[in-house]
PDB file of C-alpha atoms and ligand atoms in Angstrom:
ATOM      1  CA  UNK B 136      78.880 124.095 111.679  1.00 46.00           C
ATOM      2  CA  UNK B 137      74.976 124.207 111.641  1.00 56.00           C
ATOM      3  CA  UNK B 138      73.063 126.691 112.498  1.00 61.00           C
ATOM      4  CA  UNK B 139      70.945 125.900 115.482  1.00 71.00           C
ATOM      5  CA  UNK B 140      67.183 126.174 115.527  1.00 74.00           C
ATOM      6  CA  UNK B 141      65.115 126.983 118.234  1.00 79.00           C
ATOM      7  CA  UNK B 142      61.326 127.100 118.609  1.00 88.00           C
ATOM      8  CA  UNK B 143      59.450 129.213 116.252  1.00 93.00           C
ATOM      9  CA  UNK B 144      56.508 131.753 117.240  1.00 94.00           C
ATOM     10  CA  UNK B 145      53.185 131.249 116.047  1.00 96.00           C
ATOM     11  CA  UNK B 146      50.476 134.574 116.933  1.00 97.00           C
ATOM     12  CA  UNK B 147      46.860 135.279 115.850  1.00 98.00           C
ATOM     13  CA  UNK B 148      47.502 139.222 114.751  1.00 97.00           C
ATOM     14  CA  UNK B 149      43.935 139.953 113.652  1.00 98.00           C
ATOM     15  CA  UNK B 150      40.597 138.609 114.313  1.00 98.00           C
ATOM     16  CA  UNK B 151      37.496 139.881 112.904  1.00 96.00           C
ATOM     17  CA  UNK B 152      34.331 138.373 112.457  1.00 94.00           C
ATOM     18  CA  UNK B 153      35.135 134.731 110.100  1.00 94.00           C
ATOM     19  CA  UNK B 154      38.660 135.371 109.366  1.00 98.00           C
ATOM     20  CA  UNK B 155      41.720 134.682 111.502  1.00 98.00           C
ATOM     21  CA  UNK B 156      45.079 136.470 110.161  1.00 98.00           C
ATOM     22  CA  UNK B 157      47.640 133.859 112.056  1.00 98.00           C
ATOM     23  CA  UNK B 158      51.698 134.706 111.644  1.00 98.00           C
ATOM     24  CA  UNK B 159      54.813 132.274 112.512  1.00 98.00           C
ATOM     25  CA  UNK B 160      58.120 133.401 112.556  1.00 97.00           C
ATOM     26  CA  UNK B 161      60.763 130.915 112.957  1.00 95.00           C
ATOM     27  CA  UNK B 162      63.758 131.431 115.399  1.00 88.00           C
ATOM     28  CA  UNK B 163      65.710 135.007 115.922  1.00 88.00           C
ATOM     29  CA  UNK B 164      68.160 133.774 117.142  1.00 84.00           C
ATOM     30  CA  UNK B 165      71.514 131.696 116.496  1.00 77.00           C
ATOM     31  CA  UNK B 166      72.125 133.242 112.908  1.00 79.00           C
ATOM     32  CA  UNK B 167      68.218 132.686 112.044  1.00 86.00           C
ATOM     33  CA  UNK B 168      66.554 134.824 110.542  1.00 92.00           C
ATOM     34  CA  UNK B 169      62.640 135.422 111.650  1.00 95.00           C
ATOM     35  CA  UNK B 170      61.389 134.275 108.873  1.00 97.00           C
ATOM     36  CA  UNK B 171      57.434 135.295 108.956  1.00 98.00           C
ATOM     37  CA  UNK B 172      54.938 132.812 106.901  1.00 98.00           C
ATOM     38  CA  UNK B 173      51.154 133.579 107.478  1.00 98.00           C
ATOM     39  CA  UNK B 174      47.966 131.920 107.253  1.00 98.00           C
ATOM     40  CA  UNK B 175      44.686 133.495 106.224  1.00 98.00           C
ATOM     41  CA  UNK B 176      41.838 131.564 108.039  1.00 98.00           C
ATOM     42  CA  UNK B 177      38.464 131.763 107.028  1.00 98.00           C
ATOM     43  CA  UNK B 178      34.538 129.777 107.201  1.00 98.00           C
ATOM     44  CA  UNK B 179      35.999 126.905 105.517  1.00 98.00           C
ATOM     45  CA  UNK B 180      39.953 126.911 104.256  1.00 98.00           C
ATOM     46  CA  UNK B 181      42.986 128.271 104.910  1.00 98.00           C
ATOM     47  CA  UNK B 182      45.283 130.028 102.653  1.00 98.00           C
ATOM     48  CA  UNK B 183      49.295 130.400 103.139  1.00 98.00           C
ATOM     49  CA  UNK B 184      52.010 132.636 102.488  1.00 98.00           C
ATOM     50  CA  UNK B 185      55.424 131.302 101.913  1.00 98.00           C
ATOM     51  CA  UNK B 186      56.489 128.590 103.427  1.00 98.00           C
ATOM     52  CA  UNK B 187      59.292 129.010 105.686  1.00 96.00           C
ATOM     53  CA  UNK B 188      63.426 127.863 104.923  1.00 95.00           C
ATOM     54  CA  UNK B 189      65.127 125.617 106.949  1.00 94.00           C
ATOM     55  CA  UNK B 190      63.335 121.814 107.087  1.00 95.00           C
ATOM     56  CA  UNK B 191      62.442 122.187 110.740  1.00 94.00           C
ATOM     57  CA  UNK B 192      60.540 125.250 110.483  1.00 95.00           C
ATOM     58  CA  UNK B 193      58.097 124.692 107.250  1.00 96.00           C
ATOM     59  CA  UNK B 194      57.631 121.213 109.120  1.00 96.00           C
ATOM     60  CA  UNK B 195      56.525 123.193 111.864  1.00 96.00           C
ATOM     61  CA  UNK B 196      54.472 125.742 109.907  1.00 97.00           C
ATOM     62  CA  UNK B 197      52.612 122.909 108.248  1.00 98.00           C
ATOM     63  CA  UNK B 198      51.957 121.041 111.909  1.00 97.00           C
ATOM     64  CA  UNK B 199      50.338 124.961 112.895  1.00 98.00           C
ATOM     65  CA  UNK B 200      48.606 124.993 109.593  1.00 98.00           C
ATOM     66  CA  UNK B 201      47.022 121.254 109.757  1.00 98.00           C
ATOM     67  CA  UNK B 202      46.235 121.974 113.742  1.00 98.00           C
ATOM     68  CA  UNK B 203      43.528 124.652 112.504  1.00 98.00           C
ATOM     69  CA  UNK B 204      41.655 121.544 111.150  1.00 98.00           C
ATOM     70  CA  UNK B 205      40.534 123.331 107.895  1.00 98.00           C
ATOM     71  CA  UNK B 206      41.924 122.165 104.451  1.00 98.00           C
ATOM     72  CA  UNK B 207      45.019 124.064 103.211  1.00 98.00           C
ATOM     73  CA  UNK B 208      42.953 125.868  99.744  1.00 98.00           C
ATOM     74  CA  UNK B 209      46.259 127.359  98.500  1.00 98.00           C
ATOM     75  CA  UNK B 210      49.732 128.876  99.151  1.00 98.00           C
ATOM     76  CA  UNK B 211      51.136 132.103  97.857  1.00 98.00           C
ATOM     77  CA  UNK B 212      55.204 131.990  97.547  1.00 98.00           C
ATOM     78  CA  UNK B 213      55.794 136.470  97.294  1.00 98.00           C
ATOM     79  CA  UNK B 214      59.331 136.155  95.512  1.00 98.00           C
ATOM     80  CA  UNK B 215      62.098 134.126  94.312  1.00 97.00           C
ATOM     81  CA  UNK B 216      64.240 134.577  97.677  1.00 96.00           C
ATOM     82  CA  UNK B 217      65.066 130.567  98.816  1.00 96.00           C
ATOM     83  CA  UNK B 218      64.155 131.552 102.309  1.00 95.00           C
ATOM     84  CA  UNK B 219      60.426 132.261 100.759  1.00 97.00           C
ATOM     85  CA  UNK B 220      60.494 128.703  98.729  1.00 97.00           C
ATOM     86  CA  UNK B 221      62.637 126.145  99.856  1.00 97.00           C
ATOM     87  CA  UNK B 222      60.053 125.158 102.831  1.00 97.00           C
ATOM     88  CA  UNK B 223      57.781 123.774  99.975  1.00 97.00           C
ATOM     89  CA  UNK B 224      59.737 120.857  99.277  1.00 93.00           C
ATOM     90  CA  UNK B 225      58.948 119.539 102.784  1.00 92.00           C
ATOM     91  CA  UNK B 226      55.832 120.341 104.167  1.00 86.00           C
ATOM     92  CA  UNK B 227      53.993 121.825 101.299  1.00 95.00           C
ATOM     93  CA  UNK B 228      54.444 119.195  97.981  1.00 92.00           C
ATOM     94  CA  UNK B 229      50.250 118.269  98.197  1.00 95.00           C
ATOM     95  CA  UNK B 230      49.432 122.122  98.503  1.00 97.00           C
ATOM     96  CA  UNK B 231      48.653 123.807  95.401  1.00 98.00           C
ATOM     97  CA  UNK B 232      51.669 126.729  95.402  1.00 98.00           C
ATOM     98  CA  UNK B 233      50.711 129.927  93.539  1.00 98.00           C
ATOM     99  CA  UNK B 234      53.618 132.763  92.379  1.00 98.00           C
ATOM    100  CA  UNK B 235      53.725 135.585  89.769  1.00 98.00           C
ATOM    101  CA  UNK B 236      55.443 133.710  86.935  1.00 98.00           C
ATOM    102  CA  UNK B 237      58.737 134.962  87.316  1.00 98.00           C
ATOM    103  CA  UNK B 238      59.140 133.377  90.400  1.00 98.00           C
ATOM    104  CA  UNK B 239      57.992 130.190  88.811  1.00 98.00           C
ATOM    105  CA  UNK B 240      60.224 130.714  86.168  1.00 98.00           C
ATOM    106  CA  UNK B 241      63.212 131.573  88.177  1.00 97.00           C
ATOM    107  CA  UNK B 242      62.171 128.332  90.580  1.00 97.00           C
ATOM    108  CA  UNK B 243      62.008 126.433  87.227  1.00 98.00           C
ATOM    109  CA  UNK B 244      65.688 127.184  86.094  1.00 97.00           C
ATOM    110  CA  UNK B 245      67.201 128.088  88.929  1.00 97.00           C
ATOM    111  CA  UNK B 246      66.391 126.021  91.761  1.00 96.00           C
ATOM    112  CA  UNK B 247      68.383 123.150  91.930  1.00 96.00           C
ATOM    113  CA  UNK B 248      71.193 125.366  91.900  1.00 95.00           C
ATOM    114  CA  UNK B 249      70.210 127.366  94.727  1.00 94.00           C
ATOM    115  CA  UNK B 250      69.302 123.919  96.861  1.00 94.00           C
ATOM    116  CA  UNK B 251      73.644 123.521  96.032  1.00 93.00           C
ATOM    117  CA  UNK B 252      74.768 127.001  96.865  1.00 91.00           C
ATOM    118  CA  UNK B 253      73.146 126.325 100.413  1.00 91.00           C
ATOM    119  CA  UNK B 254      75.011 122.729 100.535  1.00 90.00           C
ATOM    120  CA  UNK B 255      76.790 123.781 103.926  1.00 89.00           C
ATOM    121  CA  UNK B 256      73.343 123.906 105.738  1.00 90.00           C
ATOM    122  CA  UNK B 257      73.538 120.302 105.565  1.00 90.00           C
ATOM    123  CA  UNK B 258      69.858 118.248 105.967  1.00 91.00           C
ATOM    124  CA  UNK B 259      68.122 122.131 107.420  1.00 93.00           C
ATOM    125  CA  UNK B 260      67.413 122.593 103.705  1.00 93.00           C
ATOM    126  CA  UNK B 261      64.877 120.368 102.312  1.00 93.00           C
ATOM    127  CA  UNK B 262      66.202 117.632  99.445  1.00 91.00           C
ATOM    128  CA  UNK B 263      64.040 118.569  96.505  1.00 94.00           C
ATOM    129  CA  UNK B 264      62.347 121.780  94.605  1.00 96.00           C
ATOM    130  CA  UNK B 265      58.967 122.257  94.049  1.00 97.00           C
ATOM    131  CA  UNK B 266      58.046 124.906  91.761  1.00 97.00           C
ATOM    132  CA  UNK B 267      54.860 126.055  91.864  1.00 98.00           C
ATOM    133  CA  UNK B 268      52.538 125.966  89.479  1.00 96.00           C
ATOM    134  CA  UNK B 269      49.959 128.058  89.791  1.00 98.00           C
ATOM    135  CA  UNK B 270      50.238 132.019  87.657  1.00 98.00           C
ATOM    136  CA  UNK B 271      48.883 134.522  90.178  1.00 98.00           C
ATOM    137  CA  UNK B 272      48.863 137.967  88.306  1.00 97.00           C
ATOM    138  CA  UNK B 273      48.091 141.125  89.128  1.00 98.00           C
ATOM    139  CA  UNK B 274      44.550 141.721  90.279  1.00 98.00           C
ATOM    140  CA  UNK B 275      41.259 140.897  92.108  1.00 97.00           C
ATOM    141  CA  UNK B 276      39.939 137.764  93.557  1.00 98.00           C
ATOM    142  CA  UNK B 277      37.407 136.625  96.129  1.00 98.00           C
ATOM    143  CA  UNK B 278      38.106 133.548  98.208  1.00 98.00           C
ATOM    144  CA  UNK B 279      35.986 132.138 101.003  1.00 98.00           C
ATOM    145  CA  UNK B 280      34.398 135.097 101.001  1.00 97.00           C
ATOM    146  CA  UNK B 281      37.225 137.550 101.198  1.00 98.00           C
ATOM    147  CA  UNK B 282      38.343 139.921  98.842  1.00 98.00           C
ATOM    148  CA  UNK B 283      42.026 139.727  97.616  1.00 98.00           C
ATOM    149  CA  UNK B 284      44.526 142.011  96.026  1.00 98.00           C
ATOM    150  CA  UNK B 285      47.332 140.847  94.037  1.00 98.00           C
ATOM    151  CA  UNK B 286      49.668 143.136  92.899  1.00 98.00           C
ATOM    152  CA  UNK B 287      53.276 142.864  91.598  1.00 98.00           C
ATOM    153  CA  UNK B 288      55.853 145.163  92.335  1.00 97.00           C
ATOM    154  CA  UNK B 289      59.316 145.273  90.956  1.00 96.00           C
ATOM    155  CA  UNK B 290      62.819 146.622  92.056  1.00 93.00           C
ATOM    156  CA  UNK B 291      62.880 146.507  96.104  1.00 95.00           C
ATOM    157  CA  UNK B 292      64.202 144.213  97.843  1.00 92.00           C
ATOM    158  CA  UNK B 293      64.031 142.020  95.231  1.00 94.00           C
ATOM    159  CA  UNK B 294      63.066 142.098  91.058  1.00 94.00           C
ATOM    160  CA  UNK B 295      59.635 140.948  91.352  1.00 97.00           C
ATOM    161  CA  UNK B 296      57.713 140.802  94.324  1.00 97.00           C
ATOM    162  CA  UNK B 297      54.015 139.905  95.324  1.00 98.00           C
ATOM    163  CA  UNK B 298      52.066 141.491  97.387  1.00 98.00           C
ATOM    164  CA  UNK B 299      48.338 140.556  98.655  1.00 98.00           C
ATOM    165  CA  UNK B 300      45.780 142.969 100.379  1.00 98.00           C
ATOM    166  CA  UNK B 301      42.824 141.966 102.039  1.00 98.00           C
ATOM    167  CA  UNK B 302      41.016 145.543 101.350  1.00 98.00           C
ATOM    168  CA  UNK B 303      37.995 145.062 103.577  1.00 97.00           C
ATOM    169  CA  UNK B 304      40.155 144.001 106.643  1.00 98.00           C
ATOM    170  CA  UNK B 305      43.241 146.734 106.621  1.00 98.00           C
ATOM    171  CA  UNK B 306      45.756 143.505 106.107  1.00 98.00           C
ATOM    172  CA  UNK B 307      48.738 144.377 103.684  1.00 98.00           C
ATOM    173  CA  UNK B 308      51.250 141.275 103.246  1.00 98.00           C
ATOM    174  CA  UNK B 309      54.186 143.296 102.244  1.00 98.00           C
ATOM    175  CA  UNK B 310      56.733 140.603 102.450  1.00 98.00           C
ATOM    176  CA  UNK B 311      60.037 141.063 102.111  1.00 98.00           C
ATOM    177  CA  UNK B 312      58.844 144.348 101.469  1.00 98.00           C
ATOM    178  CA  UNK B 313      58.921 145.170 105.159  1.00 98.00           C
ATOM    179  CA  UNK B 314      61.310 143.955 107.839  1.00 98.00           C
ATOM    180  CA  UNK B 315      59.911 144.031 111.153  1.00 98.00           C
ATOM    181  CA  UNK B 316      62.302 144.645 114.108  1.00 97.00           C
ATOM    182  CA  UNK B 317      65.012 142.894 112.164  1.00 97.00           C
ATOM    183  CA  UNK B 318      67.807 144.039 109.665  1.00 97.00           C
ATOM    184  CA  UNK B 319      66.981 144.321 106.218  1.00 97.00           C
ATOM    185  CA  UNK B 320      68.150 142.922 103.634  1.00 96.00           C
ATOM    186  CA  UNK B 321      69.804 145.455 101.358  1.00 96.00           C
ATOM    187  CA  UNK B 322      69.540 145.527  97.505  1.00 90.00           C
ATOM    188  CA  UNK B 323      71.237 147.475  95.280  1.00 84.00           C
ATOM    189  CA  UNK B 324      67.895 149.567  93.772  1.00 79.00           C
ATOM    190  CA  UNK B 325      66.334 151.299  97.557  1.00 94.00           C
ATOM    191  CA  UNK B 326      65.736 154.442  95.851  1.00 95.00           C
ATOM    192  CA  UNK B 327      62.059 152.460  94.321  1.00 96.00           C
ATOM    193  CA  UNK B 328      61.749 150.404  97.063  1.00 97.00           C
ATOM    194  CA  UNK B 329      61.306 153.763  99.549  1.00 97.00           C
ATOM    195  CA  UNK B 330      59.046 154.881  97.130  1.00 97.00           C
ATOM    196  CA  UNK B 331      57.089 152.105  97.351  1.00 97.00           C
ATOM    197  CA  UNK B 332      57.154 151.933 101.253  1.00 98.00           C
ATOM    198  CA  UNK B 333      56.029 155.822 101.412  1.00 98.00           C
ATOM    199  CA  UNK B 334      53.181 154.647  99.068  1.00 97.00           C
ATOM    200  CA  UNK B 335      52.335 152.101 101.751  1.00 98.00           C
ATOM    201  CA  UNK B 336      52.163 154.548 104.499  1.00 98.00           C
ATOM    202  CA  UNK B 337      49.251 156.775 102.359  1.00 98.00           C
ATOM    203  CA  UNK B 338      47.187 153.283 101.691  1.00 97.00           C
ATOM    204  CA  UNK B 339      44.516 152.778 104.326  1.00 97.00           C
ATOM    205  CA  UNK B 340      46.252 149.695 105.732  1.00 98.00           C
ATOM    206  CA  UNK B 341      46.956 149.502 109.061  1.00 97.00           C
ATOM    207  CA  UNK B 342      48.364 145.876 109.818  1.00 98.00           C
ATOM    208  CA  UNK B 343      51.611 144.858 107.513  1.00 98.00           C
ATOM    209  CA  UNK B 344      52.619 141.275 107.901  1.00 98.00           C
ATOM    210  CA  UNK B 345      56.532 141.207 107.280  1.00 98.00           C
ATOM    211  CA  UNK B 346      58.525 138.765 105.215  1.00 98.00           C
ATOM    212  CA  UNK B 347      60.822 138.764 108.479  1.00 98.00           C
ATOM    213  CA  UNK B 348      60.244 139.135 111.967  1.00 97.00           C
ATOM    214  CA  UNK B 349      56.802 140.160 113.894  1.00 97.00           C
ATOM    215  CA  UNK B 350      53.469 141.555 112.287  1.00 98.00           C
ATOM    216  CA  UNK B 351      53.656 145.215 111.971  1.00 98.00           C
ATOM    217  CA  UNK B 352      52.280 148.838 112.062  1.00 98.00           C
ATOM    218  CA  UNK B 353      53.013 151.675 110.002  1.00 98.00           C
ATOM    219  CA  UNK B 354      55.485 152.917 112.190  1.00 98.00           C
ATOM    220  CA  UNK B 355      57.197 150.098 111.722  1.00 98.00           C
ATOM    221  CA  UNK B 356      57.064 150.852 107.913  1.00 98.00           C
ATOM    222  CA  UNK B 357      57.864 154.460 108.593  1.00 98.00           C
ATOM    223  CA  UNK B 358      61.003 153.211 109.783  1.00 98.00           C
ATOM    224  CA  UNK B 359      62.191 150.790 107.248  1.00 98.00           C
ATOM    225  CA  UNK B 360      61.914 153.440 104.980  1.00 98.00           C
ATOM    226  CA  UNK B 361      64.446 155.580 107.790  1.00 98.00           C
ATOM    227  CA  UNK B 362      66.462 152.623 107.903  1.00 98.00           C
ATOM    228  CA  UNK B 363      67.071 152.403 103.726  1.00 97.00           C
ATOM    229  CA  UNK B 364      67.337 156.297 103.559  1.00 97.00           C
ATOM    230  CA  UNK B 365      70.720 155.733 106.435  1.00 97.00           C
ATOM    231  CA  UNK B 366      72.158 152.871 104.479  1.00 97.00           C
ATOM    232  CA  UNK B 367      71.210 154.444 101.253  1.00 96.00           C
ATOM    233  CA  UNK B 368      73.308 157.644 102.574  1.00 96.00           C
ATOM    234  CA  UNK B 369      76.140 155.524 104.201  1.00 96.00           C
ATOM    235  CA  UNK B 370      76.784 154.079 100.781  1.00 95.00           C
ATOM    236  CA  UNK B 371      76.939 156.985  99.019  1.00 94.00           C
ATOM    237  CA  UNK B 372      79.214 158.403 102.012  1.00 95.00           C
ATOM    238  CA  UNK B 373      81.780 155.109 100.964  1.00 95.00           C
ATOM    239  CA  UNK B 374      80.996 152.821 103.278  1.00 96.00           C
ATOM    240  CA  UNK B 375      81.419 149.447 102.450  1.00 95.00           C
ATOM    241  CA  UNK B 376      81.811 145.850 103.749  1.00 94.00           C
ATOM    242  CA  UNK B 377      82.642 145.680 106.991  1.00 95.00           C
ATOM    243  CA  UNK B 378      82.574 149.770 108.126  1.00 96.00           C
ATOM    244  CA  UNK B 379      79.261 149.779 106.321  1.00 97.00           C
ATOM    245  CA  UNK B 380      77.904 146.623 108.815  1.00 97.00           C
ATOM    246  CA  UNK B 381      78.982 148.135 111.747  1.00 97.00           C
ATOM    247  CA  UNK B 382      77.786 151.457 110.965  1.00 97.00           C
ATOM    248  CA  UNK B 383      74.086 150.020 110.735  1.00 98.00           C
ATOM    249  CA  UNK B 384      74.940 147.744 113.802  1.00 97.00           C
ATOM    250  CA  UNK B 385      75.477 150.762 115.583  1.00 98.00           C
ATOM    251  CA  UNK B 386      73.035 152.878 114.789  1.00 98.00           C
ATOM    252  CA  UNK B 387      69.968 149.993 115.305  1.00 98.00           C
ATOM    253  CA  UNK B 388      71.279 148.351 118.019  1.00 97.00           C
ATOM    254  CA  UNK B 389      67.993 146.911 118.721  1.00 96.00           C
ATOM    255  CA  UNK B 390      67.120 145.525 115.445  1.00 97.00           C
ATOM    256  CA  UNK B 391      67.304 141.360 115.598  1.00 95.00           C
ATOM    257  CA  UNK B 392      69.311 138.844 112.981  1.00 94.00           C
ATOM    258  CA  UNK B 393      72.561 140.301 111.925  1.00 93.00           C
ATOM    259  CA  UNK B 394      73.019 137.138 110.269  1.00 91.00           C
ATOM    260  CA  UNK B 395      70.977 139.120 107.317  1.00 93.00           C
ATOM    261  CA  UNK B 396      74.262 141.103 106.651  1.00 94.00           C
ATOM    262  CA  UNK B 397      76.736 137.933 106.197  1.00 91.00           C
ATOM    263  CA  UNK B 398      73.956 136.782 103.255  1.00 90.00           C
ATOM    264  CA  UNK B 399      73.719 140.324 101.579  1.00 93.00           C
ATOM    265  CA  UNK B 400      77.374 141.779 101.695  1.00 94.00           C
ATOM    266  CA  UNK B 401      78.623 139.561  99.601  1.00 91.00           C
ATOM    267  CA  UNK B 402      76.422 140.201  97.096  1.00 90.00           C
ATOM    268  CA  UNK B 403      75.642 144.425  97.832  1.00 92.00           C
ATOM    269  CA  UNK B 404      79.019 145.217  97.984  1.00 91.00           C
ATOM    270  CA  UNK B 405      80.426 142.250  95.380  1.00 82.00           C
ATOM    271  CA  UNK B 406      79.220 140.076  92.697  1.00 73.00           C
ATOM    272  CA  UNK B 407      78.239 136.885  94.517  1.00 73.00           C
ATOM    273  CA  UNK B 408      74.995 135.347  92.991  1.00 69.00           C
ATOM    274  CA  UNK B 409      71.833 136.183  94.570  1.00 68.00           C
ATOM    275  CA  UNK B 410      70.671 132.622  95.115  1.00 66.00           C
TER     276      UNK B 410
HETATM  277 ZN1   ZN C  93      63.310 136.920 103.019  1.00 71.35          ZN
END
């Protein structure tokens, strides 16, 4: 059966002067799982970040883009995760796509294969891959005025991950690095990726647009980090599968998208590829 899809959320979380920080986060519900693209508006263009999984929701993304009525400069994809990428191949093939070049590279060899593995979502994932081909690497760059930082960071969530900072505005896209209100998505290495968080919450950042789910605060970080320290702890207590599920279903009752878990297990707790 198909997942259903319901209507996605699109929110302005910063404006300041020029620039417009917009966010969309597709449905939270029906085994969906909030995924969070985000626009950066300024004077004259618009720059992206990810674009969105299922076919309905980067068609979507790209109406809410296209509706600001400023050309689309660029789009950032912040890891190799198909729920970051696969959006591209529908609403996103004339945009120039930028990603740190293991993502390309992964895209490049790896794609086509991970368009099969997600065969039973039927016509919700898009019929192509494009693989962008833009390098972004680690560093500074000023567009439309703002300043960017690009930095890559390795062994979280995922093995290499992008983030972008917008310095002189307080806006951190973490990513994937941050779930916000939502379940995360567990990887075998948290012991780095809390690291990284705590480093987050020293920063002088104060608005963290999340890979999943709604833009976020540091508190919200603060508690990711509580989150991987419980199911860092439950693993090591022999929790698995199942037991280990409920355990975190029980003790964040009010965290969003369990359907995170049925992706992850498989692949936390046995060897299923990480397509
Ligand atoms: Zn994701």
């Amino acid at each position: 059966m198909l997942p259903q899809t319901s209507e996605p959320i699109a929110i302005v979380a910063k404006q300041t002067g020029d620039v417009r920080i917009h966010s969309f986060i597709s449905s939270f519900t029906y085994g969906n799982i909030a995924n969070a693209t985000h626009i950066i508006e300024t004077k004259n263009k618009l720059v992206l970040v990810d674009a969105q999984f299922l076919v309905p929701y980067a068609r979507a993304f790209r109406d809410y883009a296209d509706s600001l009525g400023k050309p689309i400069d660029r789009l950032y994809v912040s890891h190799r995760h198909p729920d970051h990428w696969f959006g591209l191949g529908v609403g996103f093939s004339d945009v120039t796509a930028y990603a740190l070049t293991e993502t390309m590279s992964f895209i490049k060899e790896h794609g086509e294969d991970s368009l099969s593995d997600h065969w039973k979502l039927g016509n919700l994932v898009p019929g192509r891959v494009v693989v962008p081909e833009q390098v972004v690497s680690p560093g500074d760059e000023t567009i439309d005025g703002v300043r960017y930082v690009f930095d890559l960071v390795t062994d979280t969530e995922t093995d290499f991950h992008l983030t972008i900072k917008l310095p002189d505005l307080g806006v951190y896209f973490a990513q994937d690095l941050v779930y916000s209100g939502t379940h995360l998505y567990l990887s075998k290495d948290m012991g780095h990726w809390i690291a990284v968080l705590q480093e987050m919450l020293l920063e002088d950042y104060d608005l963290f647009l999340p890979g999943h789910g709604l833009p976020a605060d540091k508190n919200e970080v603060a508690r990711n980090i509580e989150y991987l320290l419980a199911a860092r702890q439950a693993i090591g207590d022999g929790l698995t599968g199942d037991a280990f599920k409920s355990f975190l279903l029980q003790r964040y009752p009010e965290r969003k998208c369990p359907g995170i878990f049925d992706i992850y297990l498989p692949r936390l707790f046995g060897n299923a590829s990480d397509y």
